[in-house]
XYZ file of C-alpha atoms in Angstrom:
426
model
C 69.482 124.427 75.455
C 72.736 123.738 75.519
C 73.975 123.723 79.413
C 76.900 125.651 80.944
C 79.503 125.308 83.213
C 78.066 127.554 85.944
C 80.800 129.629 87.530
C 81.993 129.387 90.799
C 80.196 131.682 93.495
C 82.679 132.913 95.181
C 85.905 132.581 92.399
C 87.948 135.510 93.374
C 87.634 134.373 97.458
C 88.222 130.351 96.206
C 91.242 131.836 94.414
C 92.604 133.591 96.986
C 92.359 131.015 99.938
C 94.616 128.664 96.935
C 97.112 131.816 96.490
C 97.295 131.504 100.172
C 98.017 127.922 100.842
C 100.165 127.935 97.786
C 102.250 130.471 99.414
C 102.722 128.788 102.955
C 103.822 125.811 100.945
C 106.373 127.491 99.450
C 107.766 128.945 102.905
C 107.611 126.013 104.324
C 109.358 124.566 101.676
C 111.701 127.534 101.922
C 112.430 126.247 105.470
C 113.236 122.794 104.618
C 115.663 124.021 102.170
C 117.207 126.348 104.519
C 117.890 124.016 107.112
C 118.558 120.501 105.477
C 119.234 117.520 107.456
C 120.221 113.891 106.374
C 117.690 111.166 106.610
C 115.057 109.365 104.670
C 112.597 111.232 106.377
C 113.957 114.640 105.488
C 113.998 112.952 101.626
C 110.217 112.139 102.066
C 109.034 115.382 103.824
C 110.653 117.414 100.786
C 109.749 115.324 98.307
C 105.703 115.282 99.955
C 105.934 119.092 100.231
C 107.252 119.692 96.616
C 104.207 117.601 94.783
C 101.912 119.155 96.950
C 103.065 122.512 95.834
C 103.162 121.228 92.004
C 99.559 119.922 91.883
C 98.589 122.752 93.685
C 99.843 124.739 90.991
C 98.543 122.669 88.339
C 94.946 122.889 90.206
C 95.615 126.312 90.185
C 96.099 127.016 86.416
C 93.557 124.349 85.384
C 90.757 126.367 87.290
C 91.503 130.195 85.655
C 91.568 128.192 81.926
C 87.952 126.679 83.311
C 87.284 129.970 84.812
C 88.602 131.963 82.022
C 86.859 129.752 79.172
C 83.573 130.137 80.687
C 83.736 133.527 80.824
C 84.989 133.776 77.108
C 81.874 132.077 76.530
C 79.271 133.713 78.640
C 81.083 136.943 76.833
C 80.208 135.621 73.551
C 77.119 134.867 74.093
C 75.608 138.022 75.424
C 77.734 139.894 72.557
C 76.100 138.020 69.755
C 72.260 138.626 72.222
C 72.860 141.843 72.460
C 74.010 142.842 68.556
C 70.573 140.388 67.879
C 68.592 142.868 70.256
C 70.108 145.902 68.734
C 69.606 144.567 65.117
C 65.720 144.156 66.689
C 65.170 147.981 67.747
C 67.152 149.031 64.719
C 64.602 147.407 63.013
C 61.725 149.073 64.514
C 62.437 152.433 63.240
C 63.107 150.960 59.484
C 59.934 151.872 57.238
C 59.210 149.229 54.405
C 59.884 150.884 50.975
C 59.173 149.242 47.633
C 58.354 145.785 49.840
C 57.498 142.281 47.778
C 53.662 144.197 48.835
C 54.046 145.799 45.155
C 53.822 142.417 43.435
C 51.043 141.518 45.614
C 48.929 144.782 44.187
C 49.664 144.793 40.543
C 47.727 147.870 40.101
C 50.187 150.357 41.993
C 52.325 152.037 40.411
C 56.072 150.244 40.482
C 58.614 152.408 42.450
C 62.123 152.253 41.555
C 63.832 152.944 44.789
C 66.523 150.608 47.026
C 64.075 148.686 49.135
C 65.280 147.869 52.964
C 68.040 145.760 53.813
C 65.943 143.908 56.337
C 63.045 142.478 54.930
C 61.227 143.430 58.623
C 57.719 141.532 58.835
C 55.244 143.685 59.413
C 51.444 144.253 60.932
C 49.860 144.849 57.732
C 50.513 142.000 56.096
C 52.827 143.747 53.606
C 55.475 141.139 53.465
C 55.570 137.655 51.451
C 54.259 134.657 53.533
C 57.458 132.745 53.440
C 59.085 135.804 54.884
C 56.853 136.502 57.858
C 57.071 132.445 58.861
C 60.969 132.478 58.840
C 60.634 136.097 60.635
C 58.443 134.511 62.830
C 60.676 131.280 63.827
C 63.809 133.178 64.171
C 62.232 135.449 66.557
C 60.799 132.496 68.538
C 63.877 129.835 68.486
C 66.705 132.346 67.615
C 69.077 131.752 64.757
C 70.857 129.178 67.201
C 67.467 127.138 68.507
C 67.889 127.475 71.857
C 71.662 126.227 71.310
C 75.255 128.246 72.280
C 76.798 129.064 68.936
C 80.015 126.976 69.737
C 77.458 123.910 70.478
C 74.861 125.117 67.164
C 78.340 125.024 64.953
C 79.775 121.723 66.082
C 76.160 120.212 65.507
C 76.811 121.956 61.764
C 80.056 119.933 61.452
C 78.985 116.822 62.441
C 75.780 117.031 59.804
C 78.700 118.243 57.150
C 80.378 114.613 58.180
C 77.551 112.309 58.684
C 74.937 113.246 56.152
C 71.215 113.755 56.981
C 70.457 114.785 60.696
C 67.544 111.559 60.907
C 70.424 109.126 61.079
C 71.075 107.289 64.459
C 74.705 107.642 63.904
C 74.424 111.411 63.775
C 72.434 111.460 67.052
C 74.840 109.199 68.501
C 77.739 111.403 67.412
C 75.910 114.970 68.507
C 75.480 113.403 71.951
C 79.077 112.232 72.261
C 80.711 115.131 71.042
C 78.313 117.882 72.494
C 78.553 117.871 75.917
C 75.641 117.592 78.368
C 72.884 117.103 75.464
C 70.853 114.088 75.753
C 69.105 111.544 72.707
C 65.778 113.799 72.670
C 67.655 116.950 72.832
C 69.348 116.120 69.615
C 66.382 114.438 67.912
C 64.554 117.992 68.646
C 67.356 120.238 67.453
C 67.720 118.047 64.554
C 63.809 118.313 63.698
C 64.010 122.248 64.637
C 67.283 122.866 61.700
C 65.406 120.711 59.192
C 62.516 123.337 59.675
C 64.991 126.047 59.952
C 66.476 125.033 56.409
C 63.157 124.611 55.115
C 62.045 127.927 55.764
C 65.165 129.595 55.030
C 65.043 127.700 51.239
C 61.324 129.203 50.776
C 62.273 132.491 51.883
C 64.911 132.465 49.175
C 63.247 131.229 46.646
C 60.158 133.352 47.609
C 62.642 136.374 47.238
C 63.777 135.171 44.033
C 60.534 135.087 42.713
C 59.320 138.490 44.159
C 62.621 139.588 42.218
C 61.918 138.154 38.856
C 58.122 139.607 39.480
C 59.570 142.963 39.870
C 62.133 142.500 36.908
C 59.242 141.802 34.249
C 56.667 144.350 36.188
C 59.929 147.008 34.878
C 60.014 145.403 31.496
C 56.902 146.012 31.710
C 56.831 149.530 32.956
C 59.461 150.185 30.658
C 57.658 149.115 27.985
C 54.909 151.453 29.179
C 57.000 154.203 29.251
C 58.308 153.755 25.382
C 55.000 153.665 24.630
C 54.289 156.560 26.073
C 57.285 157.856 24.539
C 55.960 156.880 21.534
C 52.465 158.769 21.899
C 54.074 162.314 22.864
C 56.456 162.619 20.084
C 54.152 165.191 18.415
C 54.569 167.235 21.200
C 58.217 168.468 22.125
C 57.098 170.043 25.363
C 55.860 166.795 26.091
C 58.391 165.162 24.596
C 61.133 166.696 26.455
C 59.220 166.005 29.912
C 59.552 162.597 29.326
C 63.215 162.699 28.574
C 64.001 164.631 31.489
C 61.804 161.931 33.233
C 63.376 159.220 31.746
C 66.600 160.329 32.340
C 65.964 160.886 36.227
C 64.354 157.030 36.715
C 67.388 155.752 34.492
C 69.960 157.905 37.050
C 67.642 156.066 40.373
C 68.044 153.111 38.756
C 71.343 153.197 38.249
C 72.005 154.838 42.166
C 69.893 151.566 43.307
C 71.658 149.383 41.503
C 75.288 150.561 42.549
C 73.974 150.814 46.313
C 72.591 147.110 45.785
C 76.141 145.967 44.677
C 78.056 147.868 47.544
C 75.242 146.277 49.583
C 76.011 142.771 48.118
C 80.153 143.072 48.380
C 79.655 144.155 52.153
C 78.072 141.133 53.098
C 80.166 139.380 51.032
C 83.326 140.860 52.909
C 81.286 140.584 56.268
C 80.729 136.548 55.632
C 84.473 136.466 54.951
C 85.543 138.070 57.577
C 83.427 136.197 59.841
C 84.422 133.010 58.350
C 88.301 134.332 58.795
C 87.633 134.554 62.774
C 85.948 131.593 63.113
C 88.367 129.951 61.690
C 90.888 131.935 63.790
C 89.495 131.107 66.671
C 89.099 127.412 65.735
C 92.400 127.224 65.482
C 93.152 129.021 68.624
C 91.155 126.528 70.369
C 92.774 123.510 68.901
C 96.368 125.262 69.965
C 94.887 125.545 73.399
C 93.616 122.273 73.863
C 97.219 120.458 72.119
C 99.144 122.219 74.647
C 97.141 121.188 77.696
C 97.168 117.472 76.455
C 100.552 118.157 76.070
C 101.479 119.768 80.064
C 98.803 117.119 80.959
C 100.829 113.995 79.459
C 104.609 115.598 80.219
C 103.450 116.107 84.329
C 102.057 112.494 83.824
C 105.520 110.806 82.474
C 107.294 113.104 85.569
C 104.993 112.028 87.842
C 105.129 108.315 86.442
C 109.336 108.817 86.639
C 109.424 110.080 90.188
C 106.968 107.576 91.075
C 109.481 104.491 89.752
C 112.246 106.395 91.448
C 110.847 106.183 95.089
C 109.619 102.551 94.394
C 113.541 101.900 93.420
C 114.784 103.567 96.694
C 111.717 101.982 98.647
C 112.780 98.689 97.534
C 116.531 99.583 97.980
C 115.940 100.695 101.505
C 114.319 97.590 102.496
C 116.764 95.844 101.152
C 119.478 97.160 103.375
C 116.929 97.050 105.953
C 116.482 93.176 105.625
C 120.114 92.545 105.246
C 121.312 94.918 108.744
C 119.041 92.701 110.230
C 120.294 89.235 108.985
C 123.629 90.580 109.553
C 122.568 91.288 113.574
C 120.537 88.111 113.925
C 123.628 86.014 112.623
C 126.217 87.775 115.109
C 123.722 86.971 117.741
C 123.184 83.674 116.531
C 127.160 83.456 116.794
C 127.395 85.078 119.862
C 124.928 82.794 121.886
C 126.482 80.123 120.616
C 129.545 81.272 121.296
C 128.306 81.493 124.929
C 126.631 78.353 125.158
C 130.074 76.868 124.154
C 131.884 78.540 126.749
C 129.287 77.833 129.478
C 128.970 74.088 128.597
C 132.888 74.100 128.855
C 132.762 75.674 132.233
C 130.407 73.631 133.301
C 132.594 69.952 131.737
C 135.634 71.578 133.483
C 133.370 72.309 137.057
C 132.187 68.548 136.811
C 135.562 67.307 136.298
C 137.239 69.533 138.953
C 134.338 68.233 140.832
C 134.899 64.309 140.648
C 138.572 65.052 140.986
C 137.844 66.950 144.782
C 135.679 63.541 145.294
C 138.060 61.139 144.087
C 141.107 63.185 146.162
C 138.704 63.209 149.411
C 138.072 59.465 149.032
C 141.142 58.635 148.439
C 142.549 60.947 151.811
C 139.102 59.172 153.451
C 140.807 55.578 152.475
C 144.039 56.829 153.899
C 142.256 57.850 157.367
C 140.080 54.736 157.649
C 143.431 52.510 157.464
C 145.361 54.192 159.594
C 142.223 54.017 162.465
C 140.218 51.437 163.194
C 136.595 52.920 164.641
C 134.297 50.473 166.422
C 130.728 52.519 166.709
C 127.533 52.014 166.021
C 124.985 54.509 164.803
C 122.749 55.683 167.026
C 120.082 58.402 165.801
C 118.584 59.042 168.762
C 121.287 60.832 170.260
C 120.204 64.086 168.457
C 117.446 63.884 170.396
C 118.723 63.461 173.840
C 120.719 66.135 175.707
C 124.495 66.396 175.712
C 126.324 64.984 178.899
C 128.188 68.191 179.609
C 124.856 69.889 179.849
C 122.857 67.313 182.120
C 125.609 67.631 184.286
C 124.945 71.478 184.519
C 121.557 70.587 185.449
C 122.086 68.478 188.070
C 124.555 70.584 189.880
C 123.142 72.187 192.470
C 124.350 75.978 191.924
C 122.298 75.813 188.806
C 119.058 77.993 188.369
C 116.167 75.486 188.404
C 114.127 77.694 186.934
C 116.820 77.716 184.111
C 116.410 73.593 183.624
C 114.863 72.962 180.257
C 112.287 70.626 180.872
C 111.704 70.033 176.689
C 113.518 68.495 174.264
C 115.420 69.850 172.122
C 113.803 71.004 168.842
C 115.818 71.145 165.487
C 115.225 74.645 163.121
C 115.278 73.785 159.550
C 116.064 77.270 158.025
C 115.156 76.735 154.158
C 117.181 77.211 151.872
C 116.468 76.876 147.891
C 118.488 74.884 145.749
C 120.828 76.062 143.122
C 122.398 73.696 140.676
C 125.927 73.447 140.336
C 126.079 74.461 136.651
C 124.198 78.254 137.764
C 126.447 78.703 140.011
C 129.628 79.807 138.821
C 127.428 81.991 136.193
């Protein structure tokens, strides 16, 4: 059988919880619109927010067409099951008149009435053998075999298009056109028309027989009848029965055969009709499914456009991105030289001032050294040894003894780190 979609289980609740995020979307949107602010974030944030809310829309609709397609099917289906099961109890309370039974038993009497519009099989074996079988199959398989009627009438058209229903292409082309129906599944639906068609060719021509049976068993009886006509024209009692007799078969005869056409131009109208909606709703269908490829391929070429767009401002951004920060790196680049310049020319005029102070104090020194001639010697020790001003305190005798310093005297490097001459003006 043909498998469906199976329905959501909880559709209405699903529905609701998307009604509901759908609508704190939208406020939320309604506050960014409320309260713009300037910034490619602010672009972003709206831009995020409003394709959330548009495929959530577009989710939205797609799932009621799902939702609402399956349950035009499921509809469908249990309206044609339940007219089939009506059309089955009707038939129970239909009594076989007249049934194909009469050409079976030449030796009744032939009746003249409408027979059933249901050839119904019966218990006692009073209908043809081709009838019961295809009575028989329809009640086991259904008119359908097990199929949906959308999925039974698109297997139709495709055997209208490729031919037999052995072929491989046919298979091929029932499984990729029929959804969720397998090689095998095909293959067996395929066998089960061929049977179906079968049957339903010897019930007709079965029919057509019992008919032309029962038109030369009235020749016949007709025949009879003249010649029993013919016998009781001495008697015009008799006579006169037979007219009246006559005349009442010939009025049945003619009520059977007027019901039998109104019969025949009611299906006839029935089958058009029914062809008319099918077609209808064919076309419907085909509407349906043009205008979602079409939303489908317009939201796609919006989607593809507004896509483009942010790659153009993306790239555009970055762009002025990259070029702020060349800009920045080459004033710092300028700057730092600028600096470097400045310090190495502080540092040239330092060195200069420098030698100048060194070249004025040698030249003052050079003055000095002529003016006075100095006859010393160097004599390192002296640091060592104490001053004469202060052994002279210590050996006067009003000094403290306890006061005489009995070391040397020790020197008290206090360090001190160096700092080149360049830093220091910095």
């Amino acid at each position: 059988m043909h498998p469906t979609r199976p329905l959501t289980s909880h559709p209405a609740t699903q529905q609701v919880e998307h009604l509901s995020q759908l609508k704190a979307m939208v406020k939320q949107f309604w506050v960014y619109i409320r309260d713009p602010k300037s910034g490619q974030g602010y672009i972003s944030s709206v831009q995020s927010l409003m394709e959330s809310i548009e495929s959530q829309i577009m989710i939205q609709k797609t799932a009621s067409c799902e939702t609402l397609e399956t349950l035009v099917q499921q509809q469908n289906k249990l309206t044609n099951e339940l007219t089939a099961f009506q059309d089955h109890m009707a038939g129970w309370d239909q009594i076989p008149v007249d049934e194909p039974s009469s050409v079976s038993h030449p030796g009744k009497p032939l009746s003249i009435r409408a027979p059933s519009t249901r050839v119904m099989a019966a218990d006692d074996g009073s209908l043809l053998p081709e009838i019961t079988a295809y009575q028989n199959f329809v009640a086991r398989h259904g008119r359908f075999g097990g199929w949906e009627e959308f999925a039974h009438r698109a297997f139709l058209r495709l055997r209208e298009k490729h031919g037999p229903a052995t072929t491989d292409s046919f298979l091929r082309a029932v499984v990729a056109r029929i959804p969720g129906i397998s090689l095998s599944e095909a293959a067996s639906h395929a066998a089960w028309h061929e049977s179906f068609l079968r049957l339903t060719e010897a019930r007709k021509s079965a029919i057509r027989k019992w008919k032309t049976r029962r038109a030369v068993a009235a020749e016949d009886h007709e025949k009879e009848m003249e010649v029993q006509e013919t016998a009781v024209k001495t008697s015009g009692v008799k006579k006169q029965a037979i007219h009246i007799d006559r005349d009442a078969q010939r009025l049945e005869l003619e009520a059977w055969k007027e019901q039998k056409r109104a019969e025949e131009a009611a299906f006839e109208q029935q089958h058009a009709a029914d062809a008319a909606a099918r077609k209808a709703q064919e076309a419907r269908n085909r509407d349906h499914q043009r205008m979602l490829r079409e939303r489908v391929k317009a939201y796609q070429q919006k989607r593809e456009a507004r896509d483009l767009l942010n790659q153009q401002m993306e790239h555009e951004a970055k762009q002025r991105e990259k070029d702020l920060h060349n800009k920045i790196a080459n004033e710092d680049r300028k700057r730092l030289a600028e600096k470097n310049l400045a310090i190495a020319q502080r540092r040239r005029m330092a060195e200069a001032e420098r030698a100048q102070a060194t070249e004025q104090k040698e030249r003052r020194l050079k003055a000095i050294r002529k003016q006075v001639e100095v006859h010393a010697s160097r004599d390192p020790s002296r640091i060592l040894r104490p001053t004469e001003s202060f052994q002279i305190k210590v050996d006067s005798p009003s000094h403290d003894p306890s006061e005489t310093v009995k070391g040397l005297f020790r020197t008290n490097p206090i360090p001190k780190r160096h700092v080149p001459d360049w830093r220091r003006e910095m």
